[in-house]
CSV table of C-alpha atoms in Angstrom, one decimal:
chain,number,residue,atom,x,y,z
A,1,MET,CA,-20.3,15.2,6.6
A,2,LYS,CA,-22.5,17.0,9.0
A,3,TRP,CA,-23.2,15.3,12.3
A,4,LEU,CA,-26.8,15.7,13.5
A,5,GLY,CA,-26.8,13.5,16.6
A,6,SER,CA,-25.7,14.3,20.1
A,7,GLU,CA,-22.1,15.1,21.0
A,8,ALA,CA,-22.0,11.9,23.1
A,9,GLU,CA,-23.2,9.7,20.2
A,10,ARG,CA,-20.6,11.4,18.0
A,11,ARG,CA,-17.9,10.8,20.5
A,12,ARG,CA,-18.7,7.1,20.7
A,13,GLU,CA,-18.7,6.9,16.9
A,14,LEU,CA,-15.4,8.7,16.5
A,15,GLU,CA,-13.7,6.7,19.2
A,16,ALA,CA,-14.9,3.5,17.6
A,17,LEU,CA,-13.5,4.7,14.3
A,18,LEU,CA,-10.1,5.4,15.7
A,19,LYS,CA,-10.0,1.8,16.9
A,20,ALA,CA,-11.0,0.5,13.5
A,21,ASP,CA,-8.9,-1.9,11.4
A,22,TRP,CA,-6.8,-0.1,8.7
A,23,LYS,CA,-9.2,-0.9,5.9
A,24,GLU,CA,-12.0,0.9,7.8
A,25,LEU,CA,-10.2,4.1,8.7
A,26,PRO,CA,-11.0,7.3,6.8
A,27,ARG,CA,-8.4,7.8,4.1
A,28,ALA,CA,-5.2,9.5,5.6
A,29,LEU,CA,-7.3,10.4,8.6
A,30,ILE,CA,-8.8,13.4,6.7
A,31,VAL,CA,-11.9,14.2,8.8
A,32,GLU,CA,-14.1,17.0,9.8
A,33,PRO,CA,-12.2,19.7,11.9
A,34,ALA,CA,-12.6,20.3,15.7
A,35,THR,CA,-13.1,16.6,16.4
A,36,SER,CA,-11.6,17.2,19.9
A,37,LYS,CA,-15.1,18.5,20.8
A,38,TYR,CA,-16.1,14.9,20.4
A,39,TYR,CA,-12.8,13.2,21.2
A,40,TYR,CA,-11.3,13.2,24.6
A,41,THR,CA,-7.5,14.1,24.7
A,42,GLY,CA,-6.9,13.7,28.4
A,43,ASP,CA,-6.3,10.0,28.5
A,44,TRP,CA,-2.5,10.1,28.8
A,45,ARG,CA,-2.6,11.8,32.1
A,46,THR,CA,-0.9,10.2,35.1
A,47,PHE,CA,-1.6,12.7,37.9
A,48,LYS,CA,-4.9,14.7,38.1
A,49,PRO,CA,-5.3,18.1,40.0
A,50,VAL,CA,-7.5,18.0,43.0
A,51,ARG,CA,-8.6,21.3,44.5
A,52,ASP,CA,-8.9,21.9,48.2
A,53,LYS,CA,-12.1,24.0,48.4
A,54,GLY,CA,-11.2,25.1,51.9
A,55,LYS,CA,-7.9,26.8,50.8
A,56,CYS,CA,-9.1,28.0,47.4
A,57,ILE,CA,-9.9,31.8,47.3
A,58,GLY,CA,-11.0,31.8,43.7
A,59,CYS,CA,-8.2,34.0,42.4
A,60,LEU,CA,-8.3,32.2,39.1
A,61,LEU,CA,-4.5,32.1,38.5
A,62,CYS,CA,-4.9,28.4,37.7
A,63,TRP,CA,-7.5,29.4,35.0
A,64,VAL,CA,-4.9,31.9,33.6
A,65,TYR,CA,-2.0,29.4,33.5
A,66,CYS,CA,-3.7,26.3,32.3
A,67,PRO,CA,-2.3,25.7,28.8
A,68,GLU,CA,-5.2,23.4,27.8
A,69,GLY,CA,-7.9,25.8,28.8
A,70,CYS,CA,-9.6,22.9,30.7
A,71,ILE,CA,-10.1,24.8,34.0
A,72,TYR,CA,-13.5,26.4,34.0
A,73,ILE,CA,-15.3,28.7,36.4
A,74,THR,CA,-18.1,27.1,38.3
A,75,GLU,CA,-21.4,28.8,39.0
A,76,ASP,CA,-20.4,29.5,42.6
A,77,GLY,CA,-17.3,31.5,41.4
A,78,GLY,CA,-14.9,28.6,42.2
A,79,VAL,CA,-13.0,26.6,39.6
A,80,ASP,CA,-13.1,23.0,38.4
A,81,VAL,CA,-11.2,20.9,35.9
A,82,ASP,CA,-12.5,19.2,32.8
A,83,LEU,CA,-10.7,15.9,33.2
A,84,ASN,CA,-11.7,14.8,29.7
A,85,TYR,CA,-9.0,17.2,28.4
A,86,CYS,CA,-6.6,17.8,31.3
A,87,LYS,CA,-3.1,16.3,30.5
A,88,GLY,CA,-2.0,16.4,34.1
A,89,CYS,CA,0.9,18.8,33.5
A,90,GLY,CA,0.6,20.2,37.1
A,91,ILE,CA,1.2,23.9,36.1
A,92,CYS,CA,-2.0,24.8,38.0
A,93,ALA,CA,-0.7,23.2,41.2
A,94,ARG,CA,2.6,24.9,40.9
A,95,GLU,CA,1.2,28.3,40.2
A,96,CYS,CA,-1.5,28.3,42.9
A,97,PRO,CA,-0.3,30.9,45.5
A,98,LEU,CA,-2.2,29.0,48.3
A,99,GLN,CA,-1.1,25.5,47.4
A,100,ALA,CA,-4.8,24.6,47.1
A,101,ILE,CA,-4.2,22.2,44.2
A,102,ALA,CA,-2.6,18.8,44.8
A,103,MET,CA,-1.5,16.4,42.0
A,104,VAL,CA,-2.9,13.0,42.8
A,105,GLU,CA,-1.9,9.8,41.0
A,106,GLU,CA,-4.8,8.2,39.2
B,1,MET,CA,-3.4,15.0,-35.7
B,2,GLY,CA,-0.1,15.6,-33.9
B,3,LYS,CA,3.0,16.9,-35.4
B,4,ILE,CA,6.7,15.9,-35.3
B,5,ILE,CA,9.0,18.4,-33.6
B,6,ALA,CA,12.5,18.7,-32.4
B,7,VAL,CA,12.5,19.5,-28.7
B,8,GLU,CA,14.9,19.7,-25.8
B,9,ASP,CA,13.9,17.0,-23.4
B,10,ALA,CA,13.4,19.5,-20.5
B,11,HIS,CA,11.0,21.5,-22.8
B,12,ALA,CA,9.1,18.2,-23.6
B,13,ALA,CA,8.4,18.0,-19.8
B,14,ALA,CA,7.2,21.6,-19.8
B,15,LEU,CA,5.0,20.9,-22.9
B,16,ALA,CA,3.4,17.9,-21.1
B,17,ALA,CA,2.5,20.1,-18.1
B,18,LYS,CA,1.2,22.8,-20.5
B,19,MET,CA,-0.9,20.3,-22.5
B,20,ALA,CA,-2.2,18.9,-19.3
B,21,ASN,CA,-3.5,22.4,-18.7
B,22,VAL,CA,-2.1,22.6,-15.2
B,23,ASP,CA,-3.6,25.2,-12.8
B,24,VAL,CA,-0.5,25.8,-10.6
B,25,VAL,CA,3.2,25.5,-11.1
B,26,ALA,CA,5.3,26.1,-8.1
B,27,ALA,CA,9.0,25.6,-8.6
B,28,TYR,CA,12.5,26.7,-7.7
B,29,PRO,CA,15.2,26.5,-10.4
B,30,ILE,CA,18.0,23.9,-10.0
B,31,THR,CA,20.4,22.4,-12.5
B,32,PRO,CA,19.8,20.3,-14.6
B,33,GLN,CA,16.0,20.8,-14.2
B,34,THR,CA,15.9,24.6,-14.7
B,35,HIS,CA,14.9,24.6,-18.3
B,36,ILE,CA,11.7,22.9,-17.4
B,37,VAL,CA,10.4,25.5,-15.0
B,38,GLU,CA,12.0,28.4,-17.0
B,39,GLU,CA,10.0,27.3,-20.0
B,40,LEU,CA,6.8,27.0,-18.0
B,41,SER,CA,7.5,30.4,-16.5
B,42,ARG,CA,7.8,31.8,-20.0
B,43,MET,CA,4.5,30.1,-21.2
B,44,VAL,CA,2.7,31.6,-18.3
B,45,ALA,CA,4.3,35.1,-18.8
B,46,GLU,CA,3.5,35.1,-22.5
B,47,GLY,CA,-0.1,34.0,-22.1
B,48,GLU,CA,0.4,30.5,-23.6
B,49,LEU,CA,-0.6,28.8,-20.4
B,50,ASP,CA,-3.4,30.0,-18.1
B,51,ALA,CA,-1.8,28.9,-14.8
B,52,GLU,CA,-0.6,30.4,-11.5
B,53,TYR,CA,3.2,30.3,-11.6
B,54,ILE,CA,4.4,30.6,-8.0
B,55,ASN,CA,8.0,31.8,-7.5
B,56,VAL,CA,9.0,30.2,-4.2
B,57,GLU,CA,12.1,30.6,-2.1
B,58,SER,CA,13.0,26.9,-2.0
B,59,GLU,CA,12.0,23.4,-3.1
B,60,HIS,CA,10.6,22.8,0.4
B,61,SER,CA,8.2,25.7,-0.4
B,62,ALA,CA,7.6,24.6,-3.9
B,63,LEU,CA,6.1,21.3,-3.0
B,64,SER,CA,4.3,22.9,0.0
B,65,ALA,CA,2.6,25.4,-2.4
B,66,CYS,CA,1.7,22.5,-4.6
B,67,ILE,CA,0.1,20.7,-1.7
B,68,GLY,CA,-1.9,23.8,-0.7
B,69,ALA,CA,-3.1,24.2,-4.3
B,70,SER,CA,-3.8,20.6,-4.7
B,71,ALA,CA,-5.9,20.6,-1.5
B,72,VAL,CA,-8.4,22.9,-3.1
B,73,GLY,CA,-8.5,20.8,-6.3
B,74,ALA,CA,-6.0,22.4,-8.5
B,75,ARG,CA,-3.9,20.4,-11.0
B,76,CYS,CA,-0.3,21.0,-9.9
B,77,PHE,CA,3.1,20.4,-11.4
B,78,THR,CA,6.6,21.0,-10.1
B,79,ALA,CA,10.1,19.9,-11.1
B,80,THR,CA,13.4,19.4,-9.2
B,81,ALA,CA,16.7,17.6,-9.1
B,82,GLY,CA,19.5,16.5,-6.7
B,83,GLN,CA,19.7,18.8,-3.7
B,84,GLY,CA,16.3,20.3,-4.5
B,85,LEU,CA,14.8,16.9,-4.1
B,86,ALA,CA,16.7,16.4,-0.8
B,87,LEU,CA,15.3,19.7,0.4
B,88,MET,CA,11.8,18.6,-0.4
B,89,HIS,CA,12.3,15.3,1.5
B,90,GLU,CA,10.1,16.0,4.4
B,91,ILE,CA,7.3,17.4,2.1
B,92,LEU,CA,7.4,14.3,-0.2
B,93,PHE,CA,5.9,12.3,2.6
B,94,ILE,CA,3.3,14.9,3.4
B,95,ALA,CA,2.2,15.1,-0.3
B,96,ALA,CA,1.9,11.3,-0.6
B,97,GLY,CA,0.5,10.5,2.9
B,98,ASN,CA,-2.2,13.1,2.6
B,99,ARG,CA,-2.9,11.8,-0.9
B,100,PHE,CA,-2.4,14.8,-3.1
B,101,PRO,CA,-2.2,14.0,-6.9
B,102,ILE,CA,0.7,16.2,-7.7
B,103,VAL,CA,3.0,15.5,-10.6
B,104,MET,CA,6.7,16.2,-10.4
B,105,ALA,CA,9.5,15.9,-13.0
B,106,ILE,CA,12.9,14.9,-11.5
B,107,ALA,CA,16.0,15.5,-13.6
B,108,ASN,CA,18.0,12.9,-11.8
B,109,ARG,CA,21.2,14.5,-10.4
B,110,CYS,CA,24.0,13.3,-8.1
B,111,LEU,CA,23.7,14.4,-4.5
B,112,SER,CA,26.6,16.4,-3.0
B,113,PRO,CA,29.3,16.1,-1.9
B,114,ASN,CA,31.3,16.8,-3.9
B,115,ILE,CA,29.5,19.4,-5.7
B,116,ASN,CA,28.4,17.7,-8.9
B,117,ILE,CA,25.5,18.7,-11.1
B,118,TRP,CA,25.6,15.6,-13.4
B,119,GLY,CA,23.3,12.7,-13.7
B,120,ASP,CA,23.0,9.7,-11.5
B,121,GLN,CA,20.0,8.3,-9.5
B,122,SER,CA,21.2,9.2,-6.0
B,123,ASP,CA,18.6,11.9,-5.5
B,124,ILE,CA,15.5,9.8,-6.1
B,125,MET,CA,17.0,6.6,-4.6
B,126,SER,CA,17.7,8.5,-1.4
B,127,SER,CA,14.0,9.4,-1.3
B,128,ARG,CA,12.6,6.1,-2.7
B,129,ASP,CA,10.6,5.2,0.5
B,130,CYS,CA,8.6,8.5,0.3
B,131,GLY,CA,5.4,6.7,-0.9
B,132,TRP,CA,5.2,8.3,-4.4
B,133,ILE,CA,4.6,6.5,-7.6
B,134,GLN,CA,8.0,6.6,-9.3
B,135,ILE,CA,8.4,6.2,-13.1
B,136,PHE,CA,11.6,6.4,-15.2
B,137,ALA,CA,11.5,7.9,-18.7
B,138,GLU,CA,14.2,7.4,-21.3
B,139,ASN,CA,13.9,10.2,-23.9
B,140,ALA,CA,11.8,13.2,-24.9
B,141,GLN,CA,8.8,11.2,-26.2
B,142,GLU,CA,8.7,9.1,-23.0
B,143,ILE,CA,9.1,12.2,-20.8
B,144,PHE,CA,6.2,13.9,-22.5
B,145,ASP,CA,3.9,10.9,-22.7
B,146,LEU,CA,4.6,9.6,-19.1
B,147,ILE,CA,4.1,13.1,-17.6
B,148,LEU,CA,0.8,13.5,-19.4
B,149,ALA,CA,-0.3,10.0,-18.3
B,150,ALA,CA,1.0,10.7,-14.7
B,151,PHE,CA,-1.8,13.3,-14.2
B,152,LYS,CA,-4.4,10.7,-15.2
B,153,ILE,CA,-2.9,8.1,-12.8
B,154,ALA,CA,-2.5,10.5,-9.9
B,155,GLU,CA,-6.0,12.0,-10.1
B,156,ASP,CA,-7.7,8.6,-10.4
B,157,GLU,CA,-10.0,8.2,-7.4
B,158,ARG,CA,-8.6,4.7,-6.7
B,159,VAL,CA,-5.1,6.1,-6.5
B,160,MET,CA,-4.9,9.7,-5.3
B,161,LEU,CA,-1.1,9.7,-5.0
B,162,PRO,CA,1.6,12.0,-6.3
B,163,VAL,CA,3.7,10.7,-9.3
B,164,ALA,CA,7.4,11.4,-9.9
B,165,VAL,CA,8.6,11.1,-13.5
B,166,ASN,CA,12.4,10.6,-13.4
B,167,PHE,CA,14.8,11.1,-16.3
B,168,ASP,CA,18.6,11.6,-16.6
B,169,GLY,CA,19.9,15.0,-15.8
B,170,PHE,CA,21.9,16.4,-18.8
B,171,TYR,CA,21.8,13.1,-20.8
B,172,ALA,CA,18.1,13.7,-21.2
B,173,THR,CA,17.3,17.2,-20.1
B,174,HIS,CA,19.7,19.1,-22.3
B,175,VAL,CA,19.4,16.9,-25.5
B,176,VAL,CA,17.3,17.9,-28.4
B,177,GLU,CA,15.3,15.0,-29.8
B,178,ARG,CA,12.6,14.1,-32.2
B,179,MET,CA,9.1,13.9,-30.6
B,180,GLU,CA,5.6,13.5,-31.7
B,181,LEU,CA,3.5,16.3,-30.2
B,182,PRO,CA,-0.1,15.3,-30.0
B,183,SER,CA,-2.9,17.7,-30.9
B,184,GLU,CA,-5.0,19.5,-28.2
B,185,GLU,CA,-8.0,17.4,-29.2
B,186,GLU,CA,-6.1,14.1,-28.7
B,187,VAL,CA,-4.9,15.2,-25.3
B,188,ARG,CA,-8.3,16.3,-24.2
B,189,ARG,CA,-9.7,13.0,-25.2
B,190,PHE,CA,-7.1,11.2,-23.0
B,191,LEU,CA,-7.0,13.7,-20.2
B,192,PRO,CA,-10.2,15.7,-19.6
B,193,PRO,CA,-10.0,19.0,-17.8
B,194,HIS,CA,-9.4,18.6,-14.0
B,195,ARG,CA,-12.6,17.9,-12.2
B,196,ARG,CA,-11.7,16.4,-8.8
B,197,GLN,CA,-14.6,14.3,-7.6
B,198,THR,CA,-13.1,13.4,-4.3
B,199,GLY,CA,-14.8,14.4,-1.1
B,200,TYR,CA,-11.4,15.5,0.4
B,201,LEU,CA,-11.2,19.1,-0.9
B,202,LEU,CA,-10.6,22.1,1.2
B,203,ASN,CA,-13.6,24.4,1.3
B,204,PRO,CA,-14.4,27.0,3.9
B,205,ASP,CA,-18.1,25.9,3.8
B,206,LYS,CA,-17.2,22.3,4.4
B,207,PRO,CA,-14.0,22.3,6.5
B,208,LEU,CA,-11.7,19.3,6.7
B,209,THR,CA,-8.6,18.6,8.7
B,210,PHE,CA,-5.6,17.4,6.7
B,211,GLY,CA,-2.6,15.9,8.6
B,212,ALA,CA,-4.3,15.5,11.9
B,213,ILE,CA,-2.1,14.0,14.7
B,214,GLY,CA,-1.7,10.2,14.3
B,215,PHE,CA,-1.2,8.8,17.8
B,216,PRO,CA,0.7,5.5,18.2
B,217,SER,CA,-2.7,3.9,18.3
B,218,ILE,CA,-3.5,4.8,14.7
B,219,GLN,CA,-0.4,5.8,12.8
B,220,PHE,CA,0.5,2.2,11.9
B,221,GLU,CA,-2.9,1.6,10.4
B,222,LEU,CA,-2.6,4.8,8.4
B,223,ARG,CA,0.8,3.7,7.1
B,224,ARG,CA,-0.5,0.3,6.1
B,225,GLN,CA,-3.4,2.0,4.3
B,226,TRP,CA,-0.9,4.2,2.4
B,227,GLU,CA,1.2,1.1,1.4
B,228,GLU,CA,-1.9,-0.6,0.1
B,229,ALA,CA,-2.9,2.4,-2.0
B,230,LEU,CA,0.6,2.6,-3.5
B,231,CYS,CA,0.7,-1.1,-4.3
B,232,ARG,CA,-2.8,-1.1,-5.7
B,233,SER,CA,-2.0,1.8,-8.0
B,234,LYS,CA,-0.1,-0.5,-10.3
B,235,GLN,CA,-3.3,-1.8,-11.9
B,236,VAL,CA,-4.4,1.8,-12.6
B,237,ILE,CA,-1.0,2.6,-14.0
B,238,LYS,CA,-1.3,-0.3,-16.4
B,239,GLU,CA,-4.9,0.7,-17.3
B,240,VAL,CA,-4.0,4.3,-17.9
B,241,TRP,CA,-1.0,3.4,-20.1
B,242,ARG,CA,-3.3,1.1,-22.2
B,243,GLU,CA,-5.8,4.0,-22.6
B,244,PHE,CA,-2.8,6.1,-23.7
B,245,GLU,CA,-1.9,3.5,-26.3
B,246,GLU,CA,-5.5,3.6,-27.6
B,247,VAL,CA,-5.4,7.3,-28.1
B,248,PHE,CA,-1.8,8.0,-29.1
B,249,GLY,CA,-0.6,4.6,-30.4
B,250,ARG,CA,2.4,4.4,-28.2
B,251,ARG,CA,2.6,1.3,-25.9
B,252,TYR,CA,4.1,1.6,-22.4
B,253,GLU,CA,4.8,-1.4,-20.2
B,254,VAL,CA,5.9,-1.4,-16.6
B,255,VAL,CA,8.9,-3.5,-17.7
B,256,GLU,CA,9.9,-3.4,-21.3
B,257,GLY,CA,12.0,-6.0,-23.1
B,258,TYR,CA,14.5,-5.7,-25.9
B,259,ARG,CA,15.7,-8.8,-27.8
B,260,MET,CA,14.5,-11.0,-25.0
B,261,GLU,CA,13.5,-13.8,-27.3
B,262,ASP,CA,15.6,-16.9,-26.4
B,263,ALA,CA,17.8,-14.7,-24.1
B,264,GLU,CA,19.7,-16.5,-21.4
B,265,ALA,CA,21.1,-13.4,-19.8
B,266,ALA,CA,19.6,-9.8,-19.7
B,267,PHE,CA,20.6,-6.5,-18.4
B,268,ILE,CA,18.0,-4.6,-16.3
B,269,LEU,CA,18.2,-0.9,-15.6
B,270,MET,CA,16.2,2.3,-15.5
B,271,GLY,CA,16.4,5.6,-17.4
B,272,GLY,CA,18.4,6.8,-20.3
B,273,SER,CA,21.2,4.3,-20.2
B,274,ALA,CA,18.7,1.9,-21.9
B,275,GLY,CA,19.6,3.5,-25.2
B,276,THR,CA,23.3,2.7,-24.9
B,277,CYS,CA,22.5,-0.8,-23.5
B,278,ARG,CA,20.4,-1.6,-26.6
B,279,THR,CA,23.4,-0.9,-28.8
B,280,ALA,CA,25.6,-3.2,-26.6
B,281,VAL,CA,22.9,-5.9,-26.8
B,282,ASP,CA,22.9,-5.6,-30.6
B,283,ARG,CA,26.7,-5.9,-30.7
B,284,LEU,CA,26.7,-8.9,-28.4
B,285,ARG,CA,23.9,-10.6,-30.4
B,286,GLU,CA,26.1,-10.2,-33.5
B,287,LYS,CA,28.7,-12.2,-31.7
B,288,GLY,CA,26.1,-14.9,-31.0
B,289,CYS,CA,25.5,-14.1,-27.3
B,290,LYS,CA,22.0,-14.8,-26.1
B,291,VAL,CA,21.5,-11.6,-24.3
B,292,GLY,CA,18.6,-9.0,-24.0
B,293,MET,CA,17.6,-6.0,-21.9
B,294,LEU,CA,14.8,-5.2,-19.6
B,295,LYS,CA,14.0,-1.5,-19.0
B,296,LEU,CA,12.2,-1.0,-15.8
B,297,ARG,CA,9.7,1.9,-16.4
B,298,LEU,CA,7.9,1.6,-13.1
B,299,PHE,CA,10.0,1.5,-9.9
B,300,ARG,CA,7.4,2.2,-7.2
B,301,PRO,CA,5.2,0.3,-6.8
B,302,PHE,CA,7.7,-2.4,-7.6
B,303,PRO,CA,6.2,-4.5,-10.4
B,304,ARG,CA,7.2,-7.8,-8.9
B,305,GLU,CA,4.9,-10.1,-11.0
B,306,GLU,CA,5.8,-8.5,-14.2
B,307,ILE,CA,9.5,-8.8,-13.5
B,308,LEU,CA,9.2,-12.4,-12.6
B,309,GLU,CA,7.3,-13.0,-15.8
B,310,ALA,CA,9.8,-11.1,-17.9
B,311,THR,CA,12.8,-12.9,-16.4
B,312,GLY,CA,11.2,-16.3,-16.3
B,313,GLY,CA,13.5,-18.0,-18.8
B,314,LEU,CA,16.7,-16.3,-17.8
B,315,LYS,CA,19.8,-17.8,-16.2
B,316,THR,CA,21.5,-14.5,-15.4
B,317,LEU,CA,20.2,-11.1,-14.6
B,318,ILE,CA,22.7,-8.2,-14.8
B,319,VAL,CA,21.5,-5.3,-12.7
B,320,VAL,CA,22.9,-1.8,-13.5
B,321,ASP,CA,22.4,0.7,-10.7
B,322,LYS,CA,23.3,4.4,-10.7
B,323,HIS,CA,23.3,4.8,-6.9
B,324,ILE,CA,25.2,3.1,-4.1
B,325,CYS,CA,23.2,2.1,-0.9
B,326,LEU,CA,26.2,3.4,1.1
B,327,GLY,CA,27.3,0.8,3.7
B,328,GLY,CA,24.7,-1.6,2.4
B,329,LEU,CA,24.6,-4.3,-0.2
B,330,GLY,CA,25.2,-2.6,-3.5
B,331,GLY,CA,22.7,-0.7,-5.5
B,332,PRO,CA,18.9,-0.3,-4.7
B,333,LEU,CA,17.6,-2.1,-7.8
B,334,PHE,CA,20.0,-4.9,-7.1
B,335,ASN,CA,18.8,-5.2,-3.6
B,336,ASP,CA,15.1,-5.3,-4.6
B,337,LEU,CA,15.7,-7.9,-7.2
B,338,ARG,CA,17.8,-10.1,-5.0
B,339,SER,CA,15.1,-9.9,-2.4
B,340,LEU,CA,12.5,-10.7,-5.1
B,341,TYR,CA,14.2,-14.0,-6.1
B,342,TYR,CA,15.4,-15.1,-2.7
B,343,GLY,CA,13.3,-18.0,-1.5
B,344,SER,CA,11.5,-18.2,-4.9
B,345,LYS,CA,11.7,-21.2,-7.1
B,346,SER,CA,13.8,-19.3,-9.5
B,347,SER,CA,17.4,-20.3,-9.8
B,348,ILE,CA,18.4,-17.1,-11.6
B,349,ASP,CA,21.8,-15.6,-10.9
B,350,VAL,CA,21.5,-12.0,-10.0
B,351,VAL,CA,24.6,-9.9,-10.3
B,352,GLY,CA,25.0,-6.1,-9.8
B,353,PHE,CA,27.1,-3.3,-11.4
B,354,ILE,CA,27.2,0.1,-10.0
B,355,ALA,CA,28.0,2.6,-12.8
B,356,GLY,CA,27.5,6.1,-14.0
B,357,ILE,CA,27.9,7.7,-10.6
B,358,GLY,CA,28.2,11.6,-10.7
B,359,GLY,CA,27.6,11.7,-14.5
B,360,ARG,CA,30.3,9.2,-15.5
B,361,ASP,CA,29.5,7.9,-19.0
B,362,ILE,CA,28.4,4.3,-19.3
B,363,ARG,CA,29.6,3.4,-22.7
B,364,VAL,CA,28.6,0.6,-25.0
B,365,GLU,CA,31.9,-1.1,-24.3
B,366,ASP,CA,31.2,-0.9,-20.6
B,367,PHE,CA,27.9,-2.8,-21.0
B,368,GLU,CA,29.8,-5.3,-23.2
B,369,ARG,CA,32.4,-5.8,-20.5
B,370,MET,CA,29.8,-6.1,-17.8
B,371,PHE,CA,28.3,-9.0,-19.8
B,372,GLU,CA,31.7,-10.7,-20.5
B,373,ARG,CA,32.8,-10.5,-16.9
B,374,THR,CA,29.5,-11.9,-15.7
B,375,ILE,CA,29.5,-14.8,-18.2
B,376,ARG,CA,33.2,-15.6,-17.3
B,377,GLY,CA,32.2,-15.8,-13.7
B,378,GLU,CA,34.5,-12.9,-12.6
B,379,ILE,CA,31.9,-11.5,-10.2
B,380,PRO,CA,33.0,-11.5,-6.6
B,381,PRO,CA,31.0,-13.7,-4.0
B,382,GLU,CA,29.0,-10.7,-2.8
B,383,LYS,CA,27.8,-10.4,-6.3
B,384,TYR,CA,28.2,-6.7,-6.9
B,385,VAL,CA,30.9,-4.6,-8.7
B,386,PHE,CA,31.8,-1.0,-8.8
B,387,LEU,CA,32.8,0.2,-12.3
B,388,VAL,CA,35.4,2.6,-10.8
B,389,ARG,CA,39.0,3.3,-11.5
B,390,GLY,CA,41.1,0.9,-9.5
B,391,GLU,CA,38.6,-1.9,-9.4
B,392,ALA,CA,37.1,-2.2,-12.9
């Protein structure tokens, strides 16, 4: 099936589907691919990375090391984290040469 | 019209796959199944069957290749036995859980150790919870017919599950028997060429994800869905076997009775031992014993209502298993049947015999002795007995 609505609507629809009773689920969960575009996968995180803008020099090592690819470069050349997908692994905080990233419990 | 042929049972399985006009055969040879895939390989090589024959490096790959082919809509067949089925174990679940209508012949063989290539049911019974439809055939005709029907069952949109057709290694596979081979026209009438209607087909233009991650929040629901699909397939199996009878004239029931009229006791078993058991029942009947036999043709889904109906008038049910649930409570069929009757209104006495392990003959006299020991009340309190030297 081809989805024609907005990503936000699609996300709501998929999330509702994944909470459905067993009779309502798509057979064997065979669905369209790339559903993570619509389905957030960051909800098992315990700690989230918080960047200290004063310390950050924009070296982008965190962007290099992030295994999820959820650190993105902002328009001003700095970095930010897409918390919808960040699993809270803390690799960015560990690799940051200036200790500009702290892992904060949510 | 069909014709009467003499055929090795293994070749009957190959002929069924050929007449089903399979698109893909992916298989790895293993005794006592080898003659099946050897024959299919010959058919493809000599142009008798227009199919892809994939020589794979293991049974794990054999079933994986079938899954890939089935995902694009191909009609797929494979065969294995014993250790081969054990090596497939992981993929058995993938095939059934993702609902691929693959058909597999299993020439039942004892699992190692010790190295033993002969027949018992320890291979399939060790994989019985894999979510496949599991059917047991007795002879060449049943093997041919039930494999042919298996494609129609598996591919039914209401089912979409793989089917395993089991039969005895060596006792069946390596025996030449009389069989009625139907004509191409009859087969086409029963089983049209494969045209998968389902929306779940791999296609680069309409991509799909098979086997996506099932988080704890959803996996249970998916398992429940699979269980329901397997249980519900029973109605389709019965329907397809009735259609089979209309076209070919041979009747298949999920549980088949022999001399059950006025019977007070009956044997119940699966596979080729039924033939020997019939002779034992005849001999016991000559002596005036009110005994019959039930051959269970469908093991999964377990046909509980049909078994309850077939055993309704019985006082004693003698279960013959060719596998031990090691460390458990006897044989697998015995366990299922005891569970079926426990708490029911039935006062039937269910006793179990474990026999024929590792290809040990179960002779006519063995069945007669099982009956006599049961009737004389010689069965121990736990209700099951091993027919083994030192105990039997």
